[in-house]
Short mmCIF file of C-alpha atoms in Angstrom, two decimals:
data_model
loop_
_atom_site.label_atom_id
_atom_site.label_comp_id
_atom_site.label_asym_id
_atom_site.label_seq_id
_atom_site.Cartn_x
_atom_site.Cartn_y
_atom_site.Cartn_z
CA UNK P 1 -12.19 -51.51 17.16
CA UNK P 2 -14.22 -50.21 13.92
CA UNK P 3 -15.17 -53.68 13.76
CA UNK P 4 -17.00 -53.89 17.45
CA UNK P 5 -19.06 -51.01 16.20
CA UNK P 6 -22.85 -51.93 17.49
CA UNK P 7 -21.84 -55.11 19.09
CA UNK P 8 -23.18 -55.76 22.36
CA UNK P 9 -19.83 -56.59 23.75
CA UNK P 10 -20.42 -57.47 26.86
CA UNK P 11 -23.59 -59.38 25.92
CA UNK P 12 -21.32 -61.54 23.49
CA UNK P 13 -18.48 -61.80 25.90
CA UNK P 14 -20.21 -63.10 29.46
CA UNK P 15 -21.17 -66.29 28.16
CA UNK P 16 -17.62 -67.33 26.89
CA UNK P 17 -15.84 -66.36 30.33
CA UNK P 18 -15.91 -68.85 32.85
CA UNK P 19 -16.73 -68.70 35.96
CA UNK P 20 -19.18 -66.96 34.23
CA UNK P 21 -19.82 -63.56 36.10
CA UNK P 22 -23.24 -62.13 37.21
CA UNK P 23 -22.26 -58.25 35.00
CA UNK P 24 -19.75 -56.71 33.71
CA UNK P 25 -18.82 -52.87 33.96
CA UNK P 26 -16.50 -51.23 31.20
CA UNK P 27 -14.62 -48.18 31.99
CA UNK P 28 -12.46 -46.20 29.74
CA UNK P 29 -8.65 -46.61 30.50
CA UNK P 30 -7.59 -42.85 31.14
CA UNK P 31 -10.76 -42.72 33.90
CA UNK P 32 -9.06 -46.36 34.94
CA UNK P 33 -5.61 -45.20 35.24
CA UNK P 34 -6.78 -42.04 36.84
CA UNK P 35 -8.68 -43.87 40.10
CA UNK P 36 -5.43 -46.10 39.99
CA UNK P 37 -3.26 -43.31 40.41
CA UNK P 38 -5.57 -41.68 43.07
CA UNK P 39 -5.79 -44.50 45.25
CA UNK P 40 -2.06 -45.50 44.82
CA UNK P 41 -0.19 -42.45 45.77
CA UNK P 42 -2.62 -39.10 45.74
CA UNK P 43 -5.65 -40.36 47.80
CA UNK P 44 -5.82 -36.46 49.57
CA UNK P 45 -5.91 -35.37 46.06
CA UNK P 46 -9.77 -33.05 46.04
CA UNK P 47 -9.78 -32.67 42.16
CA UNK P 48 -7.13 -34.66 39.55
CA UNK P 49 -6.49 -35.02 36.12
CA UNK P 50 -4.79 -37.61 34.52
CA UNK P 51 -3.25 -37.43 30.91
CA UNK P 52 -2.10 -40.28 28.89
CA UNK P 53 0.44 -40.12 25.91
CA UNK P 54 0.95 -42.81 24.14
CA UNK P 55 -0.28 -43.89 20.70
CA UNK P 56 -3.19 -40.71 21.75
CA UNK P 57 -4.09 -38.43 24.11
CA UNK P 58 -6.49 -39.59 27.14
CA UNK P 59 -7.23 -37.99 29.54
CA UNK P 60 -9.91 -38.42 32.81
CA UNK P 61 -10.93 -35.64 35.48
CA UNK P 62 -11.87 -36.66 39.34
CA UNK P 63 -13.69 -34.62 41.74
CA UNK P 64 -12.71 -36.11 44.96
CA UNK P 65 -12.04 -39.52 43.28
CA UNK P 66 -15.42 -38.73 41.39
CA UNK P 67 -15.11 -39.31 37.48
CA UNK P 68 -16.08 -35.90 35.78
CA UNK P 69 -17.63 -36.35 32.14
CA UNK P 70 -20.40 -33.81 32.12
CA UNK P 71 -19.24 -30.50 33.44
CA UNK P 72 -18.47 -27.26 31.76
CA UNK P 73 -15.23 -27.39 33.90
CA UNK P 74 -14.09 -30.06 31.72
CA UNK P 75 -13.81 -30.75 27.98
CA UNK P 76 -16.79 -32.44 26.35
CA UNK P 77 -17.45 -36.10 27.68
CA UNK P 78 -13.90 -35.16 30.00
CA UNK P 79 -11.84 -35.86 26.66
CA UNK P 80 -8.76 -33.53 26.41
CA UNK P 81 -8.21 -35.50 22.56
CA UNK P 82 -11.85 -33.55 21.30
CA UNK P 83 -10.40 -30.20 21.97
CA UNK P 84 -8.65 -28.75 19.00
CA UNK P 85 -5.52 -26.40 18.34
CA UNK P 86 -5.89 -23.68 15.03
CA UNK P 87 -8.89 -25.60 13.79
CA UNK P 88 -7.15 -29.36 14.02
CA UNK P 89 -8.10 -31.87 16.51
CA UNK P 90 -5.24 -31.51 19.12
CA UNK P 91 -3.91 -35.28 17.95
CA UNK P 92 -2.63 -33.81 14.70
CA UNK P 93 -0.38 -31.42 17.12
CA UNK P 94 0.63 -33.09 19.88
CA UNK P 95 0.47 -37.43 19.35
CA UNK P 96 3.37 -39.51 18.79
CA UNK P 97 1.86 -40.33 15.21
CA UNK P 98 2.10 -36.27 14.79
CA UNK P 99 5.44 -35.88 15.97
CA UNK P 100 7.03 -38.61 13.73
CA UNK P 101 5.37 -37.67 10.97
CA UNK P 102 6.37 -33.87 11.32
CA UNK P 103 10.05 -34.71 11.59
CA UNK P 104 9.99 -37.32 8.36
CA UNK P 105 8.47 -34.12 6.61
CA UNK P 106 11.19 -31.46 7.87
CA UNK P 107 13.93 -34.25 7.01
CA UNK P 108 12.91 -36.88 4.57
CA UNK P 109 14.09 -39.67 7.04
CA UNK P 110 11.78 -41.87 8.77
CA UNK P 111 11.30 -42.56 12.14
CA UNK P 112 10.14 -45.86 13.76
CA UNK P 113 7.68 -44.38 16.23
CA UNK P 114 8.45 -41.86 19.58
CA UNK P 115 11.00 -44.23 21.38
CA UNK P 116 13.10 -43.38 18.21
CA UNK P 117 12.40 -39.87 17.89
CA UNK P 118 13.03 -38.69 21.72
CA UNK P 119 16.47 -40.93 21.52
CA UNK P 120 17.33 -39.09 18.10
CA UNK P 121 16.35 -35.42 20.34
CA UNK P 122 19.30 -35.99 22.68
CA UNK P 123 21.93 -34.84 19.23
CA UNK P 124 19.38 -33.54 16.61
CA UNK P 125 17.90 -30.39 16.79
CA UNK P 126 14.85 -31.09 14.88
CA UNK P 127 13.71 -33.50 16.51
CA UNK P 128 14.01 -32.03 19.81
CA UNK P 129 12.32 -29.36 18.44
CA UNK P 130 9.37 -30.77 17.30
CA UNK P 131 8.87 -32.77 20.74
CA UNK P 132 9.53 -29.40 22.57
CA UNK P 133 6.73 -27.26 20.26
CA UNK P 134 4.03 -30.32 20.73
CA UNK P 135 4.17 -29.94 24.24
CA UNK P 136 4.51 -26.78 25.11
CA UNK P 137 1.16 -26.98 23.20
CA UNK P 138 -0.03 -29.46 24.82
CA UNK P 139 0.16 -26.90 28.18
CA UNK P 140 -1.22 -24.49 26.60
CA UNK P 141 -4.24 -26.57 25.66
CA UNK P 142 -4.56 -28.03 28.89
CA UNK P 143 -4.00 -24.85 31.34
CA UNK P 144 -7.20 -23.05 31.11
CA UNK P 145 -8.69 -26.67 31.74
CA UNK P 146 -7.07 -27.28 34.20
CA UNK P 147 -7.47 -23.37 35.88
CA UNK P 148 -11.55 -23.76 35.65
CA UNK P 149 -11.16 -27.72 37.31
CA UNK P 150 -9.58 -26.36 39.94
CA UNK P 151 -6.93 -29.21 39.92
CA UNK P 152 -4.34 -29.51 42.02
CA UNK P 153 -2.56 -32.73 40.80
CA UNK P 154 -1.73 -33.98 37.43
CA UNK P 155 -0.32 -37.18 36.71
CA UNK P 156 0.91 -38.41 33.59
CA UNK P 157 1.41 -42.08 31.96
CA UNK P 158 1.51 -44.33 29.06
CA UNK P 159 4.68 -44.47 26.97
CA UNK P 160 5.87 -40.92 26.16
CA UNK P 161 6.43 -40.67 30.02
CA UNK P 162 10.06 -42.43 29.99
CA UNK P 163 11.18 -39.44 28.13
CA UNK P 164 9.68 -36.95 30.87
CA UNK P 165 12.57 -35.39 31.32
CA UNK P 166 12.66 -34.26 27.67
CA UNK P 167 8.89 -33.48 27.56
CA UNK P 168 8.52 -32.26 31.41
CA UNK P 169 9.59 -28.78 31.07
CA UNK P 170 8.41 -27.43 27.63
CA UNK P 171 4.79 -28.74 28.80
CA UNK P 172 5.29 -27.22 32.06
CA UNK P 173 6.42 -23.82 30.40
CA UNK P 174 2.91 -24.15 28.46
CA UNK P 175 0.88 -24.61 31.49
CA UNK P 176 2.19 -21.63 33.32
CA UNK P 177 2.62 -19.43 30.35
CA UNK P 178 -1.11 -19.17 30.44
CA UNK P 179 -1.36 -18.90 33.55
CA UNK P 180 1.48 -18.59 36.53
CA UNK P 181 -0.99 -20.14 39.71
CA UNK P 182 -0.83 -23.43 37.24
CA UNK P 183 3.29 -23.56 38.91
CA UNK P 184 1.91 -24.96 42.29
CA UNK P 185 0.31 -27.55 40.53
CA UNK P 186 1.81 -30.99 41.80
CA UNK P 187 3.12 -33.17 38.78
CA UNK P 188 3.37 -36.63 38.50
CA UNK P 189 4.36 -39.13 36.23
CA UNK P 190 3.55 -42.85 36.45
CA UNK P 191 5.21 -45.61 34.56
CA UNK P 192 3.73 -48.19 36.16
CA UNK P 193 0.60 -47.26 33.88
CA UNK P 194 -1.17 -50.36 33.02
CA UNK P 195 -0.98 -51.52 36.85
CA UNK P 196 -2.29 -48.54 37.72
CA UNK P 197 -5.55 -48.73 35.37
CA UNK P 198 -6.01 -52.55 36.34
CA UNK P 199 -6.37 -51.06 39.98
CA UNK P 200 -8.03 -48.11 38.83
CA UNK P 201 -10.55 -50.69 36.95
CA UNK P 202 -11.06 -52.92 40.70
CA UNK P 203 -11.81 -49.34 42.48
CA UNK P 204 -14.19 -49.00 40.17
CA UNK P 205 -15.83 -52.42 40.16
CA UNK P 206 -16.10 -52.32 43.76
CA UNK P 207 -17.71 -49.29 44.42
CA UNK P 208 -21.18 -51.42 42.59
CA UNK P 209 -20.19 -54.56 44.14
#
């Protein structure tokens, strides 16, 4: 991506599609998966937040299906990945690329990536220790977000989800640690992600069409 840095891209790209199209719209994929998820299964959902973990953290708030960048409700330009934890941007806690890293240092073994680590967590301690400290951090960063949004659904996806029930509860014992209304929050967990931001991206289209 360091490479597209100042390209026009969508200038470069139009004339090399064809049919050629009259415009194109880009949309982040968090704010994509996010309308996806709203108009798939929470369309009576006033104000939701989706969080994706997978390589990093993204993240998208809606205000009645309403993308939310600019808003002291919300972290700066909606990005949950800009806020920090002890002085660190909260990817150094709480990403896969984190996580691996932190049990290679505690055990001098190296780990191919979070599908290894969270399979490793059912027998080994440190590993499912280190999954179950990121997250509960991860609630912790995320409640008092998600108390001044107002949300009242949450839905997760990208590839840390298959291991949800390994990563569910410490992150939900964050969020109502801070603070105990967060427990009627509804939950949800997609794994049908990249459908979901594909139909999140046509929502989106269509609403300039």
């Amino acid at each position: 991506f360091a490479s597209l840095d100042g390209l026009a891209v969508g200038e470069l790209l139009t004339p090399r599609l064809n049919p050629r199209p009259a415009g194109l719209r880009f949309l982040n994929d968090a704010s994509a998966f996010a309308l996806g998820a709203r108009h798939t299964v929470h369309t009576g959902s006033g104000r939701l937040v989706a969080i994706t973990l997978g390589t990093g953290i993204g993240s998208a708030f809606l205000d009645r299906g309403r993308i939310v960048e600019d808003d002291p409700r919300v972290p700066p330009e909606g990005r949950v990945d800009l806020l920090t934890v002890d002085g660190r941007p909260l990817e150094d806690t709480v990403s896969p690329r984190a996580m691996t890293a932190r049990y290679t240092d505690r055990t001098g073994r190296p780990v191919d990536g979070l599908r290894e680590l969270t399979a490793l967590a059912v027998a080994d301690t440190t590993a499912r220790d280190i999954i179950t400290s990121a997250l509960r951090t991860l609630g912790d960063t995320l409640a008092p977000w998600l108390t001044a949004f107002e949300a009242d659904t949450v839905v997760f996806g990208g590839s840390i989800t298959a291991a949800w029930p390994l990563i569910g509860p410490p992150l939900h014992a964050g969020l109502t640690h801070h603070d105990p209304r967060l427990a009627r929050l509804t939950l949800s967990v997609r794994d049908d992600g990249e459908d979901q931001a594909l139909l999140g991206a046509a929502v989106f289209a269509a609403r300039r069409a």
